[in-house]
Amino acid sequence: MEPTALPLAARDYLDPLAAEMAAFEAIARKADLSVPVPAQVSRYWQLRDLVAHLGGIHRWAVENIRTGKRARQVPKPDDDADLADWYRAGADLLLDELARTDPDAPCWNFSTVPRAAGFWFRRQFHETLIHGRDADLTLGELRPVPQLLAADGVDEVLRVMLAVGHRWDGKPVTTLTGPVTVELSDTGHRWVLTPSGNRVPAVSGPRAAAADESVAVVRGPAQQVLLLLWQRLPFADGTHLVSGDTDLVQRLLKSQITP
């Protein structure tokens, strides 16, 4: 049986986005916001910085969608703001904007995919999902991610983020020595990364044919692979997911393929 096509339809992200927002808001209301986040998330942030960041990114996305152009500034809360309230207000602004937006409307995005508003439905869902798991890692209780949504997150990293990976820190993405396969054991999705002669590898998938001579294979459940690609799962804890040239995979991940 063929794995589910990815990405999902733009409006299929709205309900999962609302649920992720509600869970993040609940953390912001109940947790000690002075707790430092794990080093793999940021060496400098407390939980309050994570809340402020995500609330600002929601508002930034709203401006991108409204104007169709790149918003220059990510809003920040006032020093005396109640961060949970401020986050909730930004979440509601985004949900309202997406609800009345045609996903096919022209709109800027930072990748090489078509410049349509539908990009932001998916991107804001995964932004919220990842930062929600950042909050979980901070508090020591990691919530599960539904398999298909985790698989979609892997697809976004490999086919949207990686395409502009050299922009995140100004350094080139590691050059591959041969094909690298990423395969999800629970959903059946597969991507193959191959050397391209360009700044980033060529990527086929999410239903790619198996590569005959992969120099490395990343294989495991969708959630674990997603967290590994986002470097939320420390590489030392994720080596069981990698076979073949593990050093190449580690260098690729350290290339800052996600923002």
C-alpha positions in Angstrom: 0.0 0.0 0.0 1.3 3.4 -1.0 2.1 5.8 1.9 -0.1 8.9 2.2 0.7 11.7 -0.2 2.4 14.7 1.4 2.0 17.6 2.0 -1.6 17.6 3.3 -4.2 19.9 1.9 -3.6 23.4 3.4 -6.8 23.5 5.4 -6.1 20.1 6.9 -3.5 21.7 9.1 -6.0 24.1 10.8 -7.4 21.8 13.4 -4.0 20.2 14.4 -2.6 23.8 14.6 -5.4 24.9 16.9 -4.7 21.9 19.1 -1.0 22.5 19.2 -1.6 26.2 20.1 -3.9 25.2 22.9 -1.4 22.8 24.4 1.4 25.4 24.1 -0.8 28.0 25.8 -1.5 25.7 28.6 2.2 25.2 29.2 2.7 28.9 29.1 0.0 29.4 31.8 1.1 26.7 34.2 4.9 26.3 33.9 7.7 28.2 35.5 8.8 30.5 32.6 12.2 31.1 34.1 13.3 27.5 33.5 16.1 27.2 30.9 15.3 25.3 27.7 17.6 22.4 26.7 20.9 23.4 25.1 19.8 21.7 21.8 17.0 24.3 21.6 19.0 27.3 22.7 21.9 27.9 25.0 20.5 31.3 26.0 16.7 31.0 26.3 14.4 30.4 29.2 10.9 29.1 28.6 9.6 32.7 28.6 11.8 33.4 25.5 10.3 30.4 23.7 6.8 31.7 24.4 7.7 35.2 23.2 9.4 33.8 20.1 6.4 31.7 19.0 3.9 34.4 19.7 6.0 36.8 17.6 6.4 34.3 14.8 2.6 33.9 14.6 2.2 37.6 14.3 5.0 37.8 11.7 3.3 35.1 9.6 0.0 37.0 9.8 1.7 40.1 8.2 3.3 37.9 5.5 -0.1 36.4 4.7 -2.0 39.8 4.8 0.4 41.6 2.5 1.8 38.8 0.4 5.2 40.3 1.1 8.0 39.5 3.5 7.4 41.1 6.9 10.7 42.6 8.2 10.2 42.5 11.9 9.1 39.8 14.3 7.0 41.5 17.0 8.0 41.2 20.6 5.9 41.5 23.8 6.1 44.5 26.1 8.2 43.9 29.1 5.2 43.8 31.4 3.0 41.6 29.2 1.4 38.5 30.5 3.1 36.1 28.1 0.4 33.5 28.1 -2.2 36.1 27.2 0.1 37.6 24.6 0.7 34.2 23.0 -3.0 33.4 22.9 -3.8 36.7 21.2 -1.2 36.0 18.5 -2.5 32.5 18.0 -6.0 33.8 17.5 -4.8 36.4 15.0 -3.1 33.7 13.0 -6.0 31.2 13.1 -8.4 34.0 12.0 -6.2 35.1 9.2 -5.7 31.5 7.9 -9.5 30.8 8.1 -10.2 33.6 5.7 -7.2 33.1 3.4 -7.2 31.4 0.0 -4.3 28.9 0.2 -3.7 29.6 -3.5 -3.3 33.3 -3.1 0.1 34.7 -4.0 2.4 35.1 -1.0 6.1 35.3 -0.2 7.9 32.4 1.5 11.5 31.8 2.2 11.9 28.5 0.3 11.9 27.4 -3.3 8.4 26.0 -3.2 5.5 27.9 -5.0 4.9 31.3 -3.4 1.4 30.8 -2.3 -0.3 31.3 1.1 -0.8 27.6 1.6 2.9 27.5 2.6 2.0 29.3 5.9 -0.7 26.8 6.9 1.9 24.0 6.9 4.8 26.1 8.2 3.0 27.5 11.2 1.7 24.1 12.2 5.2 22.6 12.2 6.6 25.7 13.9 4.1 25.3 16.7 4.6 21.5 16.9 8.4 21.7 17.2 8.3 24.5 19.7 5.6 22.7 21.7 8.0 19.7 21.9 10.8 22.2 22.9 8.5 23.1 25.8 8.0 19.4 26.6 11.7 18.8 26.6 12.1 21.7 29.0 9.6 20.2 31.4 10.6 16.5 30.9 7.4 15.1 29.4 7.5 14.7 25.7 4.0 14.4 24.1 3.6 12.0 21.1 3.2 13.4 17.6 0.7 11.6 15.4 2.6 9.5 12.8 1.3 11.2 9.7 1.9 14.7 11.0 5.4 13.7 12.1 6.0 12.2 8.6 4.8 15.5 7.1 7.3 17.3 9.3 10.1 15.2 8.0 8.9 16.0 4.4 9.0 19.7 5.2 12.5 19.5 6.5 13.8 17.6 3.5 11.9 19.2 0.7 11.3 22.8 2.0 14.0 23.6 4.6 16.9 21.8 3.1 16.5 23.6 -0.2 17.6 26.8 1.5 19.6 25.3 4.3 22.7 27.3 3.4 20.8 30.5 4.3 20.2 29.7 8.0 23.8 30.3 9.1 25.5 31.3 5.9 27.5 28.1 5.7 27.3 25.5 3.0 25.4 22.3 3.5 27.7 19.3 3.8 28.5 17.8 0.4 27.2 14.2 0.1 29.6 11.4 -1.0 26.7 9.4 -2.3 22.9 8.8 -1.8 21.5 9.1 1.7 18.1 7.5 2.3 15.6 8.6 5.0 12.9 6.0 5.6 10.0 6.0 8.1 9.4 2.6 9.6 5.8 3.4 10.7 4.4 5.3 7.7 6.4 3.8 4.8 7.6 7.2 3.5 11.0 7.4 1.9 13.2 10.2 0.6 16.5 9.9 -1.2 19.1 12.7 -1.0 21.7 12.6 -3.8 24.7 14.8 -4.6 23.7 17.5 -7.0 26.7 19.7 -7.8 24.7 22.6 -6.2 24.7 24.1 -2.8 22.2 21.5 -1.5 21.5 17.9 -2.3 18.7 16.9 -4.7 15.8 15.3 -2.9 13.2 12.8 -4.2 10.3 11.6 -2.1 8.2 11.2 0.0 7.5 8.0 -2.0 10.9 7.6 -3.5 12.1 4.2 -4.8 14.8 2.6 -2.7 18.4 3.7 -3.7 20.6 0.8 -4.6 23.8 2.1 -3.1 23.1 4.5 -0.2 26.1 5.5 1.7 23.9 6.1 4.8 20.4 5.3 5.8 18.3 7.1 8.5 15.4 4.8 9.4 13.0 4.8 12.3 9.6 6.0 13.5 8.5 9.3 12.1 8.6 11.2 15.4 12.1 10.1 16.2 13.4 10.9 12.7 11.7 14.3 12.9 13.3 15.2 16.2 16.7 14.0 14.9 16.4 16.2 11.8 15.5 19.2 14.0 18.4 18.3 16.3 16.1 18.0 19.2 17.2 14.4 19.6 20.9 14.6 20.3 22.8 12.7 17.7 24.4 10.5 20.3 20.9 9.4 21.4 19.8 8.8 17.8 22.7 6.8 16.4 20.4 3.7 16.5 18.4 5.4 13.7 21.5 5.7 11.4 23.4 3.0 9.5 26.3 3.4 7.1 28.3 6.6 7.2 27.1 8.0 10.5 29.8 10.8 10.4 28.3 12.1 7.1 24.8 12.1 8.6 26.0 14.0 11.7 27.8 16.6 9.5 24.7 17.0 7.4 22.5 17.7 10.5 25.1 20.1 11.9 24.9 22.0 8.6 22.0 23.8 10.1 19.4 22.4 7.7 16.6 23.8 9.8 16.4 27.4 11.1 
